[in-house]
Amino acid sequence: MEYLGSYTHKIAISNHRIKSLESGNVRFMVKDYRQGGKKSVLALSDAEFIRRFSLHILPKGFTRIRHYGILSSYYKRTIIPELQKDLGRPELAEKVLLKHRKCSSCKKGNLVTIATFPARGPPNGWREQIEKHLNRPI
């Protein structure tokens, strides 16, 4: 169960919902919304369990979570427009001249860095900065 649980993390079924694996059957907890959210144990053959589980595996190139944190749909809808209105147009940063380099393929042309990007993810302390600006928790 622990082996399968590592693959089920936040995908189709969590590890704590799997109750037992015995004699070709998998028993796990389900919530029946037709019965008002009543929880019960469902038993499936191992082949049927794997078939249903594999329906939740995304095709190559798809990602489960596209936007989070400050880029989530909630922030795009509510907080970001409010900040843009309050802050107005930001001042442009000074242009930094960057070193020219030779092309690594042809060794003839010069490469010019026109932009650099920070590491992926929201900047450190973004939540505190927004809360401070709005004078309220988000």
CSV table of N, CA and C in Angstrom, one decimal:
chain,number,residue,atom,x,y,z
A,1,MET,N,0.8,-1.2,0.0
A,1,MET,CA,0.0,0.0,0.0
A,1,MET,C,0.9,1.3,0.0
A,2,GLU,N,2.0,1.2,0.7
A,2,GLU,CA,2.8,2.4,0.8
A,2,GLU,C,3.4,2.7,-0.6
A,3,TYR,N,3.8,1.7,-1.4
A,3,TYR,CA,4.3,1.9,-2.7
A,3,TYR,C,3.3,2.6,-3.6
A,4,LEU,N,2.0,2.1,-3.6
A,4,LEU,CA,1.0,2.7,-4.4
A,4,LEU,C,0.6,4.1,-3.9
A,5,GLY,N,0.7,4.2,-2.6
A,5,GLY,CA,0.3,5.5,-2.0
A,5,GLY,C,1.2,6.6,-2.4
A,6,SER,N,2.5,6.3,-2.7
A,6,SER,CA,3.4,7.4,-3.1
A,6,SER,C,3.0,7.9,-4.5
A,7,TYR,N,2.4,7.0,-5.3
A,7,TYR,CA,1.9,7.4,-6.6
A,7,TYR,C,0.5,8.1,-6.6
A,8,THR,N,-0.2,7.9,-5.5
A,8,THR,CA,-1.6,8.4,-5.5
A,8,THR,C,-1.6,9.8,-4.8
A,9,HIS,N,-0.5,10.3,-4.4
A,9,HIS,CA,-0.5,11.6,-3.7
A,9,HIS,C,-1.1,12.7,-4.5
A,10,LYS,N,-2.2,13.2,-4.0
A,10,LYS,CA,-3.0,14.3,-4.6
A,10,LYS,C,-3.3,14.1,-6.0
A,11,ILE,N,-3.7,12.9,-6.4
A,11,ILE,CA,-4.1,12.6,-7.8
A,11,ILE,C,-5.5,12.1,-7.8
A,12,ALA,N,-5.7,10.8,-7.6
A,12,ALA,CA,-7.0,10.3,-7.7
A,12,ALA,C,-7.5,9.8,-6.4
A,13,ILE,N,-6.6,9.3,-5.5
A,13,ILE,CA,-7.0,8.7,-4.2
A,13,ILE,C,-5.8,8.9,-3.3
A,14,SER,N,-6.1,9.3,-2.1
A,14,SER,CA,-5.0,9.5,-1.1
A,14,SER,C,-4.8,8.2,-0.4
A,15,ASN,N,-3.6,8.1,0.1
A,15,ASN,CA,-3.1,6.9,0.8
A,15,ASN,C,-4.0,6.4,1.9
A,16,HIS,N,-4.5,7.4,2.7
A,16,HIS,CA,-5.2,7.0,3.9
A,16,HIS,C,-6.6,6.5,3.5
A,17,ARG,N,-7.1,6.7,2.3
A,17,ARG,CA,-8.4,6.1,1.9
A,17,ARG,C,-8.3,4.7,1.5
A,18,ILE,N,-7.1,4.2,1.2
A,18,ILE,CA,-7.0,2.7,0.8
A,18,ILE,C,-7.0,1.9,2.1
A,19,LYS,N,-7.9,1.1,2.3
A,19,LYS,CA,-8.1,0.3,3.5
A,19,LYS,C,-7.3,-1.0,3.5
A,20,SER,N,-7.4,-1.8,2.4
A,20,SER,CA,-6.7,-3.1,2.3
A,20,SER,C,-6.5,-3.5,0.9
A,21,LEU,N,-5.5,-4.3,0.7
A,21,LEU,CA,-5.1,-5.0,-0.6
A,21,LEU,C,-5.0,-6.4,-0.3
A,22,GLU,N,-6.0,-7.2,-0.7
A,22,GLU,CA,-5.9,-8.7,-0.3
A,22,GLU,C,-6.6,-9.5,-1.4
A,23,SER,N,-6.0,-10.6,-1.7
A,23,SER,CA,-6.6,-11.6,-2.7
A,23,SER,C,-7.2,-11.0,-3.9
A,24,GLY,N,-6.4,-10.1,-4.5
A,24,GLY,CA,-6.8,-9.5,-5.8
A,24,GLY,C,-7.9,-8.4,-5.7
A,25,ASN,N,-8.2,-8.0,-4.5
A,25,ASN,CA,-9.2,-6.9,-4.3
A,25,ASN,C,-8.6,-5.7,-3.6
A,26,VAL,N,-9.1,-4.6,-3.9
A,26,VAL,CA,-8.7,-3.3,-3.2
A,26,VAL,C,-9.9,-2.8,-2.6
A,27,ARG,N,-9.8,-2.5,-1.3
A,27,ARG,CA,-10.9,-1.8,-0.6
A,27,ARG,C,-10.5,-0.4,-0.2
A,28,PHE,N,-11.4,0.5,-0.4
A,28,PHE,CA,-11.0,1.9,-0.1
A,28,PHE,C,-12.3,2.7,0.2
A,29,MET,N,-12.1,3.8,0.9
A,29,MET,CA,-13.2,4.7,1.3
A,29,MET,C,-13.7,5.5,0.1
A,30,VAL,N,-15.0,5.7,0.0
A,30,VAL,CA,-15.6,6.5,-1.0
A,30,VAL,C,-16.7,7.4,-0.3
A,31,LYS,N,-17.0,8.5,-1.0
A,31,LYS,CA,-18.1,9.4,-0.5
A,31,LYS,C,-19.2,9.4,-1.5
A,32,ASP,N,-20.3,8.9,-1.1
A,32,ASP,CA,-21.5,8.8,-2.1
A,32,ASP,C,-22.3,10.1,-2.0
A,33,TYR,N,-22.2,10.9,-3.0
A,33,TYR,CA,-22.9,12.2,-3.0
A,33,TYR,C,-24.4,12.0,-3.3
A,34,ARG,N,-24.8,10.9,-3.9
A,34,ARG,CA,-26.2,10.6,-4.1
A,34,ARG,C,-26.9,10.3,-2.8
A,35,GLN,N,-26.1,9.8,-1.8
A,35,GLN,CA,-26.7,9.5,-0.5
A,35,GLN,C,-26.3,10.6,0.6
A,36,GLY,N,-26.2,11.8,0.1
A,36,GLY,CA,-25.9,13.0,1.0
A,36,GLY,C,-24.5,13.0,1.5
A,37,GLY,N,-23.5,12.5,0.8
A,37,GLY,CA,-22.1,12.5,1.3
A,37,GLY,C,-21.8,11.4,2.2
A,38,LYS,N,-22.6,10.4,2.3
A,38,LYS,CA,-22.3,9.2,3.2
A,38,LYS,C,-21.1,8.5,2.8
A,39,LYS,N,-20.2,8.2,3.7
A,39,LYS,CA,-18.9,7.5,3.4
A,39,LYS,C,-19.1,6.0,3.6
A,40,SER,N,-18.5,5.2,2.7
A,40,SER,CA,-18.6,3.8,2.7
A,40,SER,C,-17.4,3.2,2.1
A,41,VAL,N,-17.2,1.9,2.3
A,41,VAL,CA,-16.1,1.2,1.7
A,41,VAL,C,-16.5,0.5,0.4
A,42,LEU,N,-15.7,0.7,-0.6
A,42,LEU,CA,-15.9,0.1,-1.9
A,42,LEU,C,-14.8,-0.9,-2.2
A,43,ALA,N,-15.2,-2.1,-2.6
A,43,ALA,CA,-14.3,-3.2,-3.0
A,43,ALA,C,-14.3,-3.3,-4.5
A,44,LEU,N,-13.1,-3.3,-5.1
A,44,LEU,CA,-12.9,-3.5,-6.5
A,44,LEU,C,-11.8,-4.5,-6.8
A,45,SER,N,-11.9,-5.2,-7.9
A,45,SER,CA,-10.8,-6.1,-8.3
A,45,SER,C,-9.5,-5.2,-8.5
A,46,ASP,N,-8.4,-5.8,-8.4
A,46,ASP,CA,-7.2,-5.0,-8.6
A,46,ASP,C,-7.1,-4.4,-10.0
A,47,ALA,N,-7.5,-5.2,-11.0
A,47,ALA,CA,-7.5,-4.7,-12.4
A,47,ALA,C,-8.5,-3.5,-12.6
A,48,GLU,N,-9.6,-3.6,-12.0
A,48,GLU,CA,-10.6,-2.5,-12.1
A,48,GLU,C,-10.1,-1.2,-11.4
A,49,PHE,N,-9.5,-1.4,-10.2
A,49,PHE,CA,-8.9,-0.3,-9.5
A,49,PHE,C,-7.9,0.4,-10.3
A,50,ILE,N,-6.9,-0.4,-10.9
A,50,ILE,CA,-5.9,0.2,-11.7
A,50,ILE,C,-6.5,0.9,-12.9
A,51,ARG,N,-7.5,0.3,-13.5
A,51,ARG,CA,-8.1,0.9,-14.7
A,51,ARG,C,-8.7,2.3,-14.3
A,52,ARG,N,-9.4,2.3,-13.2
A,52,ARG,CA,-10.0,3.6,-12.8
A,52,ARG,C,-9.0,4.6,-12.4
A,53,PHE,N,-7.9,4.1,-11.7
A,53,PHE,CA,-6.9,5.0,-11.3
A,53,PHE,C,-6.2,5.6,-12.5
A,54,SER,N,-5.9,4.8,-13.5
A,54,SER,CA,-5.2,5.3,-14.7
A,54,SER,C,-6.0,6.3,-15.5
A,55,LEU,N,-7.3,6.4,-15.3
A,55,LEU,CA,-8.0,7.4,-16.0
A,55,LEU,C,-7.6,8.8,-15.5
A,56,HIS,N,-7.0,8.9,-14.3
A,56,HIS,CA,-6.6,10.2,-13.7
A,56,HIS,C,-5.2,10.6,-14.1
A,57,ILE,N,-4.5,9.8,-14.9
A,57,ILE,CA,-3.1,10.1,-15.3
A,57,ILE,C,-3.2,11.0,-16.5
A,58,LEU,N,-2.6,12.2,-16.4
A,58,LEU,CA,-2.7,13.2,-17.5
A,58,LEU,C,-1.8,12.8,-18.7
A,59,PRO,N,-2.3,13.1,-19.9
A,59,PRO,CA,-1.5,12.8,-21.1
A,59,PRO,C,-0.2,13.6,-21.0
A,60,LYS,N,0.8,13.2,-21.8
A,60,LYS,CA,2.1,13.8,-21.9
A,60,LYS,C,1.9,15.3,-22.3
A,61,GLY,N,2.6,16.2,-21.6
A,61,GLY,CA,2.5,17.6,-21.9
A,61,GLY,C,1.5,18.4,-21.1
A,62,PHE,N,0.6,17.7,-20.4
A,62,PHE,CA,-0.4,18.4,-19.6
A,62,PHE,C,0.2,18.5,-18.2
A,63,THR,N,-0.2,19.6,-17.5
A,63,THR,CA,0.2,19.8,-16.1
A,63,THR,C,-1.1,19.9,-15.2
A,64,ARG,N,-1.0,19.4,-14.0
A,64,ARG,CA,-2.1,19.5,-13.1
A,64,ARG,C,-2.4,20.9,-12.6
A,65,ILE,N,-1.3,21.5,-12.1
A,65,ILE,CA,-1.5,22.9,-11.5
A,65,ILE,C,-0.8,23.9,-12.4
A,66,ARG,N,-1.5,24.8,-13.0
A,66,ARG,CA,-0.9,25.8,-13.9
A,66,ARG,C,-0.6,27.1,-13.1
A,67,HIS,N,-1.4,27.5,-12.3
A,67,HIS,CA,-1.2,28.8,-11.6
A,67,HIS,C,-1.5,28.6,-10.1
A,68,TYR,N,-0.7,29.2,-9.3
A,68,TYR,CA,-0.8,29.1,-7.9
A,68,TYR,C,-0.3,30.4,-7.2
A,69,GLY,N,-0.6,30.6,-6.0
A,69,GLY,CA,-0.2,31.8,-5.3
A,69,GLY,C,-0.7,33.1,-5.9
A,70,ILE,N,0.2,34.0,-6.2
A,70,ILE,CA,-0.2,35.3,-6.7
A,70,ILE,C,-0.8,35.2,-8.1
A,71,LEU,N,-0.5,34.2,-8.8
A,71,LEU,CA,-1.0,34.0,-10.2
A,71,LEU,C,-2.3,33.2,-10.2
A,72,SER,N,-2.8,32.8,-9.1
A,72,SER,CA,-4.1,32.0,-9.1
A,72,SER,C,-5.2,32.9,-9.6
A,73,SER,N,-6.3,32.2,-10.0
A,73,SER,CA,-7.4,32.9,-10.5
A,73,SER,C,-8.1,33.9,-9.5
A,74,TYR,N,-8.0,33.5,-8.2
A,74,TYR,CA,-8.6,34.4,-7.2
A,74,TYR,C,-7.8,35.7,-7.1
A,75,TYR,N,-6.5,35.6,-7.1
A,75,TYR,CA,-5.7,36.9,-7.1
A,75,TYR,C,-5.9,37.7,-8.4
A,76,LYS,N,-5.9,37.0,-9.5
A,76,LYS,CA,-6.1,37.7,-10.8
A,76,LYS,C,-7.4,38.4,-10.8
A,77,ARG,N,-8.5,37.9,-10.2
A,77,ARG,CA,-9.8,38.5,-10.2
A,77,ARG,C,-9.9,39.6,-9.2
A,78,THR,N,-9.3,39.4,-8.0
A,78,THR,CA,-9.6,40.4,-6.9
A,78,THR,C,-8.4,41.2,-6.5
A,79,ILE,N,-7.3,40.7,-6.1
A,79,ILE,CA,-6.2,41.4,-5.6
A,79,ILE,C,-5.4,42.2,-6.6
A,80,ILE,N,-5.1,41.6,-7.7
A,80,ILE,CA,-4.2,42.2,-8.7
A,80,ILE,C,-4.9,43.5,-9.3
A,81,PRO,N,-6.2,43.5,-9.7
A,81,PRO,CA,-6.8,44.7,-10.2
A,81,PRO,C,-6.8,45.8,-9.2
A,82,GLU,N,-7.0,45.5,-7.9
A,82,GLU,CA,-7.0,46.5,-6.9
A,82,GLU,C,-5.6,47.1,-6.7
A,83,LEU,N,-4.6,46.2,-6.7
A,83,LEU,CA,-3.2,46.7,-6.6
A,83,LEU,C,-2.8,47.6,-7.8
A,84,GLN,N,-3.2,47.2,-9.0
A,84,GLN,CA,-2.9,48.0,-10.2
A,84,GLN,C,-3.6,49.4,-10.1
A,85,LYS,N,-4.8,49.4,-9.6
A,85,LYS,CA,-5.5,50.7,-9.5
A,85,LYS,C,-4.8,51.6,-8.5
A,86,ASP,N,-4.4,51.0,-7.3
A,86,ASP,CA,-3.8,51.7,-6.3
A,86,ASP,C,-2.4,52.2,-6.6
A,87,LEU,N,-1.6,51.4,-7.3
A,87,LEU,CA,-0.2,51.7,-7.6
A,87,LEU,C,0.0,52.5,-8.8
A,88,GLY,N,-0.9,52.5,-9.8
A,88,GLY,CA,-0.7,53.2,-11.0
A,88,GLY,C,0.3,52.5,-11.8
A,89,ARG,N,0.8,53.2,-12.8
A,89,ARG,CA,1.9,52.6,-13.7
A,89,ARG,C,3.2,52.6,-13.0
A,90,PRO,N,3.9,51.5,-12.9
A,90,PRO,CA,5.2,51.5,-12.2
A,90,PRO,C,6.3,52.2,-13.1
A,91,GLU,N,7.3,52.7,-12.3
A,91,GLU,CA,8.4,53.4,-13.0
A,91,GLU,C,9.2,52.3,-13.7
A,92,LEU,N,9.8,52.6,-14.8
A,92,LEU,CA,10.7,51.7,-15.5
A,92,LEU,C,12.0,51.6,-14.8
A,93,ALA,N,12.5,50.4,-14.7
A,93,ALA,CA,13.8,50.3,-14.1
A,93,ALA,C,14.9,50.7,-15.0
A,94,GLU,N,16.1,51.1,-14.5
A,94,GLU,CA,17.2,51.5,-15.3
A,94,GLU,C,17.6,50.4,-16.2
A,95,LYS,N,18.0,50.7,-17.4
A,95,LYS,CA,18.5,49.6,-18.3
A,95,LYS,C,19.9,49.2,-17.8
A,96,VAL,N,20.1,48.0,-17.7
A,96,VAL,CA,21.5,47.5,-17.3
A,96,VAL,C,22.1,46.9,-18.6
A,97,LEU,N,23.3,47.5,-18.9
A,97,LEU,CA,24.1,46.9,-20.0
A,97,LEU,C,24.6,45.6,-19.6
A,98,LEU,N,24.4,44.6,-20.5
A,98,LEU,CA,24.9,43.3,-20.3
A,98,LEU,C,26.0,42.9,-21.3
A,99,LYS,N,26.9,42.1,-20.8
A,99,LYS,CA,28.0,41.6,-21.6
A,99,LYS,C,27.6,40.9,-22.9
A,100,HIS,N,28.3,41.2,-24.0
A,100,HIS,CA,28.1,40.5,-25.2
A,100,HIS,C,28.9,39.2,-25.2
A,101,ARG,N,28.3,38.1,-25.8
A,101,ARG,CA,29.0,36.9,-25.9
A,101,ARG,C,28.9,36.3,-27.3
A,102,LYS,N,29.9,35.5,-27.7
A,102,LYS,CA,29.8,34.9,-29.0
A,102,LYS,C,28.8,33.8,-29.0
A,103,CYS,N,28.2,33.6,-30.2
A,103,CYS,CA,27.2,32.5,-30.3
A,103,CYS,C,27.9,31.2,-30.1
A,104,SER,N,27.3,30.3,-29.3
A,104,SER,CA,27.9,29.0,-29.0
A,104,SER,C,27.8,28.0,-30.2
A,105,SER,N,26.9,28.3,-31.2
A,105,SER,CA,26.8,27.4,-32.3
A,105,SER,C,27.8,27.8,-33.4
A,106,CYS,N,27.6,29.0,-33.9
A,106,CYS,CA,28.4,29.4,-35.1
A,106,CYS,C,29.7,30.1,-34.8
A,107,LYS,N,29.9,30.5,-33.5
A,107,LYS,CA,31.1,31.2,-33.0
A,107,LYS,C,31.4,32.5,-33.7
A,108,LYS,N,30.4,33.1,-34.5
A,108,LYS,CA,30.6,34.3,-35.3
A,108,LYS,C,29.8,35.5,-34.7
A,109,GLY,N,28.5,35.3,-34.6
A,109,GLY,CA,27.7,36.4,-34.1
A,109,GLY,C,27.8,36.7,-32.6
A,110,ASN,N,27.3,37.8,-32.2
A,110,ASN,CA,27.3,38.2,-30.8
A,110,ASN,C,25.9,38.0,-30.2
A,111,LEU,N,25.9,37.4,-29.0
A,111,LEU,CA,24.6,37.2,-28.3
A,111,LEU,C,24.5,38.4,-27.4
A,112,VAL,N,23.3,39.0,-27.4
A,112,VAL,CA,23.0,40.1,-26.6
A,112,VAL,C,21.8,39.7,-25.6
A,113,THR,N,22.1,39.8,-24.3
A,113,THR,CA,21.0,39.5,-23.4
A,113,THR,C,20.0,40.7,-23.3
A,114,ILE,N,18.8,40.4,-23.7
A,114,ILE,CA,17.8,41.5,-23.7
A,114,ILE,C,16.9,41.4,-22.5
A,115,ALA,N,16.9,40.3,-21.8
A,115,ALA,CA,16.1,40.2,-20.6
A,115,ALA,C,16.6,39.0,-19.7
A,116,THR,N,16.4,39.1,-18.5
A,116,THR,CA,16.7,38.0,-17.6
A,116,THR,C,15.5,37.8,-16.7
A,117,PHE,N,15.3,36.5,-16.3
A,117,PHE,CA,14.1,36.1,-15.6
A,117,PHE,C,14.5,35.6,-14.2
A,118,PRO,N,13.8,35.9,-13.2
A,118,PRO,CA,14.1,35.3,-11.9
A,118,PRO,C,13.7,33.9,-11.8
A,119,ALA,N,14.1,33.2,-10.8
A,119,ALA,CA,13.7,31.8,-10.6
A,119,ALA,C,12.2,31.7,-10.6
A,120,ARG,N,11.7,30.5,-10.9
A,120,ARG,CA,10.3,30.3,-11.1
A,120,ARG,C,9.6,30.4,-9.7
A,121,GLY,N,8.4,30.9,-9.7
A,121,GLY,CA,7.6,30.9,-8.5
A,121,GLY,C,7.4,32.4,-8.0
A,122,PRO,N,6.6,32.6,-7.1
A,122,PRO,CA,6.3,34.0,-6.6
A,122,PRO,C,7.5,34.5,-5.8
A,123,PRO,N,7.7,35.8,-5.8
A,123,PRO,CA,8.8,36.4,-5.1
A,123,PRO,C,8.7,36.2,-3.6
A,124,ASN,N,9.8,36.1,-2.9
A,124,ASN,CA,9.7,36.0,-1.4
A,124,ASN,C,9.0,37.1,-0.8
A,125,GLY,N,8.1,36.8,0.1
A,125,GLY,CA,7.4,37.8,0.9
A,125,GLY,C,6.3,38.5,0.1
A,126,TRP,N,5.8,37.9,-1.0
A,126,TRP,CA,4.8,38.6,-1.8
A,126,TRP,C,3.5,38.8,-1.0
A,127,ARG,N,3.1,37.8,-0.2
A,127,ARG,CA,1.9,37.9,0.6
A,127,ARG,C,2.0,39.0,1.6
A,128,GLU,N,3.1,39.1,2.3
A,128,GLU,CA,3.2,40.2,3.3
A,128,GLU,C,3.2,41.6,2.6
A,129,GLN,N,3.8,41.7,1.5
A,129,GLN,CA,3.9,43.0,0.7
A,129,GLN,C,2.5,43.4,0.3
A,130,ILE,N,1.7,42.5,-0.2
A,130,ILE,CA,0.3,42.8,-0.6
A,130,ILE,C,-0.5,43.1,0.6
A,131,GLU,N,-0.4,42.4,1.7
A,131,GLU,CA,-1.2,42.6,2.9
A,131,GLU,C,-0.9,44.0,3.5
A,132,LYS,N,0.4,44.3,3.5
A,132,LYS,CA,0.8,45.6,4.0
A,132,LYS,C,0.3,46.8,3.1
A,133,HIS,N,0.3,46.6,1.8
A,133,HIS,CA,-0.3,47.6,0.9
A,133,HIS,C,-1.8,47.8,1.1
A,134,LEU,N,-2.5,46.7,1.2
A,134,LEU,CA,-3.9,46.7,1.3
A,134,LEU,C,-4.4,47.0,2.8
A,135,ASN,N,-3.5,46.9,3.7
A,135,ASN,CA,-3.9,47.1,5.1
A,135,ASN,C,-4.9,46.1,5.6
A,136,ARG,N,-4.8,44.9,5.1
A,136,ARG,CA,-5.8,43.8,5.5
A,136,ARG,C,-5.2,42.5,5.1
A,137,PRO,N,-5.5,41.4,5.8
A,137,PRO,CA,-5.1,40.1,5.4
A,137,PRO,C,-5.7,39.6,4.1
A,138,ILE,N,-5.0,38.8,3.4
A,138,ILE,CA,-5.6,38.2,2.2
A,138,ILE,C,-5.8,36.7,2.3
